Coordinates of C-alpha atoms in Angstrom, one line a residue:
M1 CA 11.4 2.2 21.0
A2 CA 12.0 5.8 22.1
P3 CA 9.3 8.2 21.2
S4 CA 10.0 10.7 18.4
A5 CA 8.9 14.3 18.6
A6 CA 5.4 13.4 17.2
G7 CA 5.0 9.7 17.8
H8 CA 7.0 6.5 18.2
G9 CA 9.4 5.8 15.4
G10 CA 12.5 3.7 14.5
C11 CA 15.0 4.1 11.7
A12 CA 17.6 1.9 10.1
G13 CA 20.1 3.4 7.8
S14 CA 23.6 3.4 6.5
T15 CA 24.2 7.1 6.2
G16 CA 23.7 10.4 7.9
A17 CA 25.5 13.5 9.0
A18 CA 27.9 13.4 11.8
G19 CA 26.2 13.5 15.1
Q20 CA 22.8 13.1 13.5
E21 CA 20.1 11.2 15.4
Q22 CA 19.6 7.9 13.6
G23 CA 16.9 6.3 15.7
D24 CA 17.1 2.9 17.5
I25 CA 18.8 1.0 14.7
A26 CA 21.9 2.2 12.7
L27 CA 22.6 -0.7 10.4
P28 CA 22.2 -0.8 6.6
L29 CA 19.8 -3.3 5.2
S30 CA 21.6 -5.1 2.4
P31 CA 25.0 -5.9 0.8
L32 CA 26.1 -3.6 -2.0
P33 CA 25.3 -4.5 -5.6
D34 CA 27.7 -4.8 -8.4
P35 CA 29.1 -2.3 -9.4
P36 CA 30.0 -1.0 -6.0
V37 CA 29.0 2.4 -4.8
P38 CA 31.3 4.6 -2.8
Q39 CA 33.0 2.9 0.1
T40 CA 31.3 5.2 2.6
T41 CA 28.3 2.7 2.6
P42 CA 29.3 -0.3 4.7
A43 CA 28.2 -3.7 3.5
M44 CA 26.2 -5.2 6.4
L45 CA 22.8 -6.8 6.9
L46 CA 20.1 -6.0 9.3
P47 CA 19.1 -9.1 11.2
E48 CA 15.8 -10.5 10.0
S49 CA 14.5 -11.0 13.6
P50 CA 12.7 -7.9 15.0
F51 CA 14.3 -8.6 18.4
P52 CA 17.9 -7.8 19.3
N53 CA 18.5 -11.3 20.8
R54 CA 17.0 -14.8 20.8
A55 CA 15.9 -14.6 24.5
L56 CA 13.5 -11.7 23.7
A57 CA 12.2 -13.5 20.6
A58 CA 11.6 -16.6 22.7
L59 CA 9.7 -14.6 25.3
D60 CA 7.6 -13.0 22.6
G61 CA 6.8 -16.5 21.2
L62 CA 5.8 -17.7 24.7
A63 CA 3.6 -14.7 25.2
W64 CA 1.8 -15.4 22.0
G65 CA 1.4 -19.0 22.9
L66 CA -0.4 -18.0 26.1
L67 CA -2.6 -15.5 24.2
A68 CA -3.4 -17.9 21.4
P69 CA -6.4 -19.8 22.9
S70 CA -8.3 -16.6 23.8
S71 CA -7.4 -14.8 20.6
W72 CA -8.5 -17.8 18.5
A73 CA -11.8 -18.0 20.4
V74 CA -12.5 -14.3 19.9
N75 CA -11.6 -14.5 16.2
S76 CA -13.7 -17.6 15.7
L77 CA -16.7 -16.0 17.5
L78 CA -16.5 -12.9 15.3
D79 CA -16.0 -15.1 12.3
L80 CA -19.6 -16.5 12.8
Q81 CA -20.8 -13.4 11.1
Q82 CA -21.8 -14.1 7.6
T83 CA -20.7 -12.4 4.5
T84 CA -23.3 -11.5 1.9
A85 CA -22.0 -14.5 -0.2
E86 CA -22.6 -16.9 2.8
Q87 CA -26.0 -15.4 3.4
R88 CA -27.0 -16.0 -0.2
R89 CA -25.8 -19.6 -0.2
Q90 CA -27.7 -20.2 3.0
R91 CA -30.9 -18.8 1.5
Q92 CA -30.5 -21.1 -1.5
S93 CA -30.1 -24.2 0.7
R94 CA -33.2 -26.0 1.7
C95 CA -33.5 -26.0 5.5
G96 CA -30.1 -24.2 5.5
R97 CA -31.2 -21.3 7.6
C98 CA -32.5 -23.3 10.5
R99 CA -29.5 -25.6 10.6
S100 CA -27.1 -22.7 10.3
C101 CA -28.7 -20.8 13.2
T102 CA -28.5 -23.9 15.4
G103 CA -24.9 -24.5 14.4
Q104 CA -23.9 -21.0 15.0
A105 CA -25.5 -20.9 18.4
L106 CA -23.7 -24.0 19.5
A107 CA -20.4 -22.8 18.1
G108 CA -20.8 -19.4 19.7
L109 CA -21.4 -21.1 23.1
A110 CA -18.3 -23.2 22.7
Y111 CA -16.2 -20.2 21.7
V112 CA -17.4 -18.1 24.6
T113 CA -16.7 -21.0 27.0
L114 CA -13.2 -21.4 25.7
M115 CA -12.6 -17.6 25.9
L116 CA -13.6 -17.5 29.5
L117 CA -11.5 -20.5 30.4
S118 CA -8.5 -19.1 28.7
L119 CA -8.6 -15.7 30.3
P120 CA -6.1 -16.5 33.1
L121 CA -3.6 -17.6 30.4
A122 CA -4.4 -14.5 28.4
A123 CA -3.8 -12.2 31.3
L124 CA -0.4 -13.8 32.0
G125 CA 0.5 -13.7 28.3
L126 CA -0.4 -10.0 28.1
L127 CA 1.7 -9.1 31.1
L128 CA 4.6 -10.9 29.4
W129 CA 3.9 -9.5 25.9
L130 CA 3.7 -5.8 26.8
P131 CA 7.3 -5.3 28.1
V132 CA 8.8 -7.4 25.4
Q133 CA 7.2 -5.1 22.7
A134 CA 9.3 -2.2 24.1
A135 CA 12.4 -3.9 22.8
R136 CA 11.0 -4.9 19.4
R137 CA 12.2 -3.2 16.2
P138 CA 9.4 -1.6 14.2
F139 CA 9.5 -4.0 11.3
I140 CA 10.6 -7.5 10.1
Y141 CA 13.1 -7.4 7.3
Q142 CA 13.5 -10.4 4.9
Y143 CA 16.4 -10.6 2.5
T144 CA 16.5 -13.4 -0.1
V145 CA 20.1 -14.3 -0.8
G146 CA 21.3 -15.0 -4.3
T147 CA 19.2 -12.5 -6.1
A148 CA 20.7 -10.4 -8.9
P149 CA 22.3 -7.1 -8.0
A150 CA 21.1 -3.7 -9.2
E151 CA 21.9 -3.0 -12.9
P152 CA 24.6 -0.5 -13.8
W153 CA 23.0 2.9 -14.5
D154 CA 23.7 4.5 -17.8
L155 CA 22.8 8.2 -17.5
R156 CA 22.3 8.4 -21.3
Q157 CA 19.4 5.9 -21.2
R158 CA 15.9 6.0 -19.9
R159 CA 14.9 3.7 -17.1
T160 CA 11.4 2.7 -16.0
F161 CA 10.1 1.7 -12.6
T162 CA 6.7 0.3 -11.7
F163 CA 4.9 0.8 -8.4
V164 CA 1.8 -1.0 -7.0
S165 CA -0.2 0.0 -4.0
A166 CA -3.1 -1.9 -2.6
N167 CA -5.3 -2.1 0.6
L168 CA -5.8 -5.9 1.1
C169 CA -7.9 -6.0 4.3
L170 CA -5.9 -8.9 5.6
L171 CA -7.1 -8.7 9.2
P172 CA -7.9 -11.7 11.3
S173 CA -10.9 -13.4 9.6
G174 CA -13.3 -12.3 12.3
L175 CA -12.4 -8.7 12.0
A176 CA -12.4 -8.8 8.2
K177 CA -16.1 -9.9 8.3
F178 CA -16.9 -6.2 9.2
S179 CA -15.8 -5.4 5.7
N180 CA -17.8 -8.3 4.2
L181 CA -14.6 -10.3 3.8
G182 CA -13.2 -13.3 5.6
Q183 CA -11.1 -16.4 4.9
T184 CA -7.9 -14.4 5.4
P185 CA -5.5 -17.3 4.9
Q186 CA -7.1 -18.3 1.6
R187 CA -7.2 -14.7 0.4
A188 CA -3.6 -14.1 1.4
T189 CA -2.5 -17.1 -0.6
Y190 CA -4.5 -16.0 -3.7
I191 CA -3.2 -12.5 -3.5
A192 CA 0.4 -13.5 -2.9
C193 CA 0.5 -15.9 -5.9
H194 CA -0.9 -13.2 -8.2
L195 CA 1.4 -10.5 -6.9
A196 CA 4.4 -12.7 -7.5
P197 CA 4.7 -12.6 -11.3
A198 CA 5.8 -15.2 -13.7
P199 CA 9.3 -14.8 -15.3
R200 CA 9.8 -11.1 -15.8
E201 CA 8.6 -9.7 -19.1
P202 CA 10.6 -7.2 -21.2
R203 CA 10.4 -3.6 -20.1
S204 CA 8.8 -2.7 -23.4
D205 CA 5.6 -4.6 -22.4
R206 CA 3.3 -2.0 -21.0
A207 CA 0.0 -3.9 -21.1
G208 CA -2.4 -2.8 -18.5
L209 CA -1.2 0.8 -18.1
I210 CA -2.6 3.8 -19.9
E211 CA -0.1 5.9 -21.7
P212 CA 0.1 9.6 -20.8
W213 CA -0.2 12.6 -23.1
H214 CA 2.1 15.4 -22.1
G215 CA 0.3 18.0 -24.1
N216 CA 1.0 20.7 -21.6
A217 CA 2.4 21.0 -18.1
N218 CA -1.0 20.8 -16.4
S219 CA -2.6 17.9 -18.3
Y220 CA -2.3 14.1 -18.2
G221 CA -3.7 12.3 -21.2
G222 CA -6.6 10.5 -21.4
T223 CA -8.5 7.9 -23.2
L224 CA -7.7 5.7 -26.2
C225 CA -4.2 6.0 -27.6
T226 CA -3.0 5.8 -31.2
P227 CA 0.6 6.2 -32.5
R228 CA 1.6 9.3 -34.4
Q229 CA 4.9 9.7 -36.2
H230 CA 7.2 12.3 -34.6
P231 CA 9.2 14.4 -37.0
A232 CA 12.4 12.9 -35.6
G233 CA 11.1 9.4 -36.5
V234 CA 10.1 8.5 -32.9
V235 CA 6.6 7.0 -32.4
V236 CA 4.7 9.1 -29.9
E237 CA 1.3 8.0 -28.5
M238 CA -1.4 10.7 -28.6
P239 CA -5.0 10.4 -27.2
V240 CA -8.0 10.0 -29.4
E241 CA -10.8 12.1 -28.2
A242 CA -13.9 10.1 -27.4
A243 CA -17.5 11.3 -27.0
E244 CA -17.5 10.0 -23.4
P245 CA -14.1 9.4 -21.8
A246 CA -13.9 5.7 -20.7
P247 CA -11.8 4.5 -17.8
V248 CA -9.3 2.5 -20.0
V249 CA -7.0 2.5 -17.0
L250 CA -8.7 -0.7 -15.9
S251 CA -6.5 -3.8 -16.0
E252 CA -7.3 -7.4 -15.1
H253 CA -3.7 -8.2 -13.9
F254 CA -0.9 -6.8 -11.9
P255 CA 2.0 -5.5 -14.0
A256 CA 4.5 -8.3 -14.6
D257 CA 7.4 -5.8 -14.3
T258 CA 6.4 -4.4 -10.9
D259 CA 9.5 -3.2 -9.0
F260 CA 8.0 -2.0 -5.7
I261 CA 4.8 -3.2 -3.9
C262 CA 3.3 -1.1 -1.1
L263 CA 0.5 -2.8 0.8
Q264 CA -1.9 -1.7 3.5
E265 CA -3.9 -3.6 6.1
V266 CA -1.6 -6.6 6.2
F267 CA -2.3 -7.0 9.9
E268 CA -2.5 -10.7 10.3
A269 CA 0.8 -12.3 11.0
G270 CA 0.1 -15.5 9.1
A271 CA -1.0 -13.5 6.0
A272 CA 2.3 -11.5 6.2
A273 CA 4.3 -14.7 6.4
T274 CA 2.4 -16.0 3.3
L275 CA 3.2 -12.9 1.3
R276 CA 6.9 -13.0 2.4
R277 CA 7.1 -16.7 1.3
W278 CA 5.5 -16.1 -2.1
L279 CA 7.1 -12.8 -3.0
G280 CA 10.6 -13.5 -1.7
G281 CA 11.8 -15.2 -4.9
T282 CA 10.9 -12.1 -7.0
F283 CA 11.3 -9.3 -4.4
P284 CA 14.5 -10.0 -2.4
H285 CA 13.9 -7.1 0.0
I286 CA 10.7 -7.2 2.1
L287 CA 9.5 -5.2 5.1
S288 CA 6.5 -6.5 7.0
E289 CA 4.7 -6.3 10.4
V290 CA 5.7 -2.6 10.5
G291 CA 4.9 -0.6 13.6
A292 CA 5.3 -1.0 17.3
R293 CA 2.6 -2.6 19.4
G294 CA 2.1 -2.6 23.1
L295 CA 1.8 0.5 25.3
R296 CA 2.8 3.6 23.2
G297 CA 2.2 7.1 24.4
G298 CA -0.4 5.9 26.9
C299 CA -2.4 4.0 24.3
L300 CA -2.6 0.2 23.8
K301 CA -1.7 -0.8 20.3
L302 CA -3.0 -4.3 19.6
L303 CA -2.3 -4.1 15.8
N304 CA 0.7 -3.0 13.9
S305 CA 0.4 -0.5 11.1
G306 CA -0.5 -3.1 8.5
L307 CA 2.1 -1.7 6.1
F308 CA 4.1 -4.1 3.9
L309 CA 6.7 -3.2 1.3
A310 CA 8.5 -5.5 -1.2
S311 CA 11.3 -4.3 -3.4
R312 CA 13.4 -5.7 -6.2
Y313 CA 16.2 -3.2 -5.3
P314 CA 18.3 -3.1 -2.1
L315 CA 17.1 -1.0 0.8
L316 CA 19.7 1.5 2.0
A317 CA 17.7 2.9 4.9
V318 CA 14.3 2.5 6.6
C319 CA 12.4 4.7 9.0
Y320 CA 9.0 4.4 10.5
H321 CA 7.0 7.0 12.5
A322 CA 3.7 6.2 14.2
F323 CA 0.9 8.8 14.2
P324 CA 0.3 10.2 17.6
N325 CA -3.4 11.2 17.0
G326 CA -5.2 8.0 16.1
A327 CA -8.8 8.0 17.3
R328 CA -11.6 5.6 17.9
E329 CA -11.0 2.1 16.5
D330 CA -8.0 3.4 14.6
A331 CA -6.2 4.1 17.9
L332 CA -5.8 0.4 18.4
A333 CA -3.5 0.2 15.3
A334 CA 0.0 1.6 15.1
K335 CA -0.7 3.5 11.9
G336 CA 2.0 5.8 10.6
V337 CA 4.5 6.5 7.7
L338 CA 7.1 4.0 6.4
A339 CA 10.0 5.7 4.5
V340 CA 12.7 3.8 2.6
Q341 CA 15.7 4.7 0.6
V342 CA 16.5 2.2 -2.2
L343 CA 19.7 1.8 -4.1
L344 CA 19.1 1.6 -7.9
G345 CA 22.7 1.6 -9.0
S346 CA 25.7 3.8 -9.4
A347 CA 26.9 6.2 -12.1
Q348 CA 30.0 8.3 -12.3
G349 CA 31.1 7.1 -8.9
Q350 CA 27.9 8.3 -7.2
R351 CA 24.9 6.5 -5.9
V352 CA 21.6 6.5 -7.8
V353 CA 18.8 6.3 -5.2
G354 CA 15.0 6.5 -4.9
Y355 CA 12.7 7.3 -2.0
I356 CA 9.4 5.7 -1.2
G357 CA 6.9 6.6 1.5
C358 CA 3.9 4.5 2.4
T359 CA 1.0 5.2 4.8
H360 CA -2.6 4.4 5.8
L361 CA -4.5 7.4 7.3
Q362 CA -7.3 7.7 9.8
A363 CA -10.4 5.9 8.4
P364 CA -13.6 7.4 9.8
A365 CA -15.1 9.9 7.3
A366 CA -15.7 12.5 10.1
D367 CA -12.0 12.7 11.0
A368 CA -10.8 15.0 8.2
A369 CA -8.9 17.2 10.7
I370 CA -7.1 14.1 12.0
R371 CA -6.1 13.1 8.5
N372 CA -4.9 16.6 7.8
T373 CA -2.6 16.5 10.8
Q374 CA -1.3 13.1 9.8
L375 CA -0.6 14.3 6.3
T376 CA 1.3 17.3 7.6
L377 CA 3.4 15.1 10.0
G378 CA 4.0 12.6 7.1
L379 CA 5.4 15.3 4.8
R380 CA 7.7 16.5 7.6
W381 CA 8.9 13.0 8.4
L382 CA 9.6 12.2 4.7
E383 CA 11.6 15.4 4.3
Q384 CA 13.6 14.8 7.5
F385 CA 14.3 11.2 6.3
R386 CA 15.5 12.4 2.9
E387 CA 17.7 15.1 4.5
A388 CA 19.2 12.5 6.9
Q389 CA 20.0 9.8 4.3
E390 CA 21.0 11.8 1.2
Q391 CA 24.7 11.9 0.6
R392 CA 26.6 14.6 -1.4
G393 CA 26.5 13.7 -5.0
D394 CA 23.5 11.3 -4.8
M395 CA 21.4 11.2 -7.9
V396 CA 17.7 10.8 -7.1
A397 CA 15.7 8.9 -9.6
F398 CA 12.3 9.2 -8.0
D399 CA 10.4 10.2 -4.8
V400 CA 7.1 8.4 -4.4
F401 CA 4.4 8.6 -1.8
C402 CA 1.5 6.1 -1.8
G403 CA -1.1 4.4 0.3
D404 CA -4.7 4.4 1.4
L405 CA -5.4 8.1 2.3
N406 CA -9.1 7.4 3.2
F407 CA -10.3 10.5 1.3
D408 CA -11.2 11.2 -2.3
N409 CA -11.2 14.1 -4.7
C410 CA -14.9 14.1 -5.4
S411 CA -16.8 14.1 -2.1
R412 CA -17.9 17.3 -0.4
G413 CA -17.1 15.7 2.9
D414 CA -13.4 15.5 2.0
E415 CA -12.9 19.1 0.9
L416 CA -10.5 19.8 3.7
N417 CA -8.2 17.0 2.8
Q418 CA -8.4 17.7 -0.9
R419 CA -6.7 21.1 -0.4
H420 CA -3.9 19.9 1.7
Q421 CA -0.3 21.0 1.0
L422 CA 0.5 17.4 0.0
F423 CA -0.7 18.1 -3.5
E424 CA 1.6 21.1 -3.8
V425 CA 4.6 18.9 -2.9
Y426 CA 3.7 15.7 -4.8
R427 CA 1.9 15.3 -8.1
D428 CA -1.2 13.1 -8.5
P429 CA -1.4 12.0 -12.2
C430 CA -5.1 11.4 -11.8
R431 CA -6.0 14.8 -10.4
R432 CA -6.5 18.2 -12.1
G433 CA -7.2 20.2 -9.0
P434 CA -9.1 20.2 -5.7
G435 CA -12.4 18.4 -6.3
Q436 CA -11.6 17.6 -9.9
D437 CA -10.1 14.5 -11.3
A438 CA -9.1 13.7 -14.9
P439 CA -12.1 12.4 -16.9
W440 CA -10.6 8.9 -17.2
A441 CA -9.8 8.5 -13.5
I442 CA -11.8 5.9 -11.6
G443 CA -12.6 5.2 -8.0
T444 CA -10.7 2.5 -6.0
L445 CA -13.2 1.9 -3.2
L446 CA -15.9 -0.8 -4.0
N447 CA -19.3 -0.9 -2.5
Y448 CA -18.4 -3.6 0.0
L449 CA -21.9 -5.0 0.3
K450 CA -21.9 -5.9 -3.4
I451 CA -18.5 -7.4 -3.9
Y452 CA -19.8 -10.9 -4.4
E453 CA -22.5 -10.1 -6.9
E454 CA -22.2 -11.9 -10.3
P455 CA -21.3 -8.8 -12.4
V456 CA -18.1 -8.2 -10.3
S457 CA -17.3 -11.8 -9.2
T458 CA -14.2 -12.2 -11.4
P459 CA -11.4 -9.9 -12.6
E460 CA -12.7 -10.0 -16.1
K461 CA -16.3 -9.3 -15.1
L462 CA -15.3 -6.6 -12.7
K463 CA -13.3 -4.8 -15.4
R464 CA -16.2 -5.1 -17.9
T465 CA -18.7 -3.8 -15.3
L466 CA -16.6 -0.9 -14.2
S467 CA -16.0 0.1 -17.8
Q468 CA -19.7 1.1 -18.0
P469 CA -21.1 4.2 -16.3
A470 CA -24.0 2.2 -14.8
G471 CA -21.6 -0.4 -13.4
R472 CA -19.5 2.3 -11.7
Q473 CA -22.6 3.9 -10.2
Q474 CA -23.8 0.6 -8.8
Y475 CA -20.6 -1.1 -7.6
L476 CA -18.2 1.7 -6.6
A477 CA -18.6 3.6 -3.4
G478 CA -20.1 7.1 -4.1
P479 CA -19.3 10.6 -2.9
I480 CA -20.0 11.2 0.8
L481 CA -20.8 14.0 3.2
C482 CA -18.7 14.8 6.3
S483 CA -20.8 12.3 8.3
G484 CA -19.9 9.5 5.9
Q485 CA -23.4 9.3 4.5
L486 CA -23.9 9.2 0.8
D487 CA -24.2 12.7 -0.8
P488 CA -27.6 12.9 -2.4
A489 CA -26.7 16.1 -4.2
A490 CA -23.5 14.7 -5.8
P491 CA -23.4 15.5 -9.5
G492 CA -23.4 12.6 -11.8
P493 CA -22.2 10.6 -13.4
W494 CA -19.5 10.1 -10.8
Q495 CA -16.5 7.8 -11.2
G496 CA -16.4 6.6 -7.6
R497 CA -14.3 7.4 -4.5
R498 CA -10.5 7.3 -5.3
V499 CA -8.9 6.8 -1.9
D500 CA -5.8 4.9 -3.0
Y501 CA -3.0 7.0 -4.3
I502 CA 0.5 6.8 -5.8
L503 CA 2.0 10.3 -5.9
Y504 CA 5.4 11.4 -7.1
R505 CA 7.5 14.6 -7.2
Q506 CA 10.4 15.9 -9.2
H507 CA 13.9 16.2 -7.9
R508 CA 15.1 19.4 -6.3
G509 CA 18.2 21.2 -7.6
A510 CA 20.3 20.8 -10.7
L511 CA 20.2 17.0 -10.9
P512 CA 20.8 15.0 -14.2
L513 CA 17.6 12.9 -13.9
R514 CA 14.0 13.7 -14.7
T515 CA 10.9 11.7 -13.7
E516 CA 7.8 11.5 -15.9
V517 CA 4.6 9.4 -15.8
A518 CA 4.7 6.6 -18.3
G519 CA 1.4 4.9 -17.3
V520 CA -1.2 4.4 -14.6
S521 CA -3.6 1.5 -14.0
V522 CA -6.5 0.4 -11.7
I523 CA -6.4 -3.3 -11.3
T524 CA -9.4 -5.7 -11.0
Q525 CA -7.3 -8.8 -10.2
L526 CA -8.5 -9.0 -6.6
A527 CA -12.3 -9.3 -7.3
T528 CA -14.1 -10.7 -4.2
R529 CA -10.7 -10.7 -2.3
S530 CA -10.7 -7.0 -1.3
D531 CA -13.0 -4.0 -1.1
H532 CA -10.3 -1.9 -2.7
L533 CA -8.9 -1.8 -6.2
P534 CA -5.1 -1.9 -6.4
V535 CA -3.4 0.9 -8.3
A536 CA -0.2 0.9 -10.3
L537 CA 2.1 3.8 -11.5
R538 CA 4.9 3.5 -14.0
L539 CA 7.6 6.2 -14.0
D540 CA 10.1 6.9 -16.7
V541 CA 13.5 8.2 -15.4
S542 CA 15.5 9.9 -18.2
P543 CA 18.3 12.4 -18.5
A544 CA 17.2 15.9 -17.7
A545 CA 17.2 18.4 -20.6
P546 CA 20.3 20.6 -20.5

């Protein structure tokens, strides 16, 4: 991949102005749905292989085969760390501690021996792997043939779209242990089968998402909802004021009508394959293993970005840009921004499209300045992508930006990021201003050392526990200082650190569509399977008022 102005990137798209730079790939991603959109969009498919030919794919496979023994030994050695659940089981077992220590010592010795013996193969594999990565596309695309086309768009009717974003910590099991997780293959299977819904429920079913109150332009409603008869005969849901606003946004399950899934930390290739296999039947368009590894800008990238996107709707264009300023352990991953343009249908002879951006920012708490730079670059790249792909006459239904931003809106240590221009461009339905969330908003980052404790061990128990102020105080991560240490002066009661976001923005210009929040949810389905709570956002797209 050729480096972009601010990092390494790659784009795939079907449109663009004459003479415009399109990146390394210039193919559209899916056949046109019925009814057809204007004939300026060619009906072609991007190959699913990330390599331009089979020879390079075979060389990549050979390189991984040579690296496999040493990488397996290192992962297994790291996997000897125990999660808090494993430590508890060991304490409860008679003579378990002595036996476990002996077994771990013997296993560790075996893994170290294998690692040392496999180093010559690993060195050869690395020399082969590095140049091959230079020819790799920055993502794997999976298209499931035979899925239903996009529905015709009636501009007189309201349409609803549901988005889910989640950090899954699907690292190799040994690395996941640093987050008190492990068993990545088993977790990936559990997550995939719960993300892939049963037969789709009607659009009228909104279980699990709180309904908004549009009382004024600066408020987003709040607690318990009850119907009120509108003068025109339409039932409108209005909030009932409670003595203490409760986080009724909590839901035990993923929305069954999810249209777009944006995931972070899907680093492990086997986990990504599991997700593709389970989700392919419901989401025909999937992007995974996003990001370019190898030597990039003088840095060795051992991991991809971890981003993963699944869509019910065809992808017209895709672009990925890697951040150029990753530091410390984050510099080993090709973190960046994934931007996609989706085809939602056609109306009056024009395309109806949507835009989605997904990212995962620098993690260490002390790196607020790095995150600020990444946000600024991300906004620029998203704007450039939209300008490059938008055709004259396009109707834009939504523009969404989501991901794990690694800062919250309650910590003094995150004040720099809380005031970023991002929140002037995009709207956060859970936010009222810098340092102030809506009273019903709830944190999405769990106290990772307590994720296996009984009160949060199932989706139902996690929801019940987090519905109580004492439960949120005990099991959610609390506000921090710039150093990452807990803030002893944080005012209480706090709702926890909300680091996972789904933001949206209105369309520019005189367009016939308007986007409004229809619901938001924080999901407890992944209890004990992740240290983050997934979030969901439902948007209503309706005709704009004349």
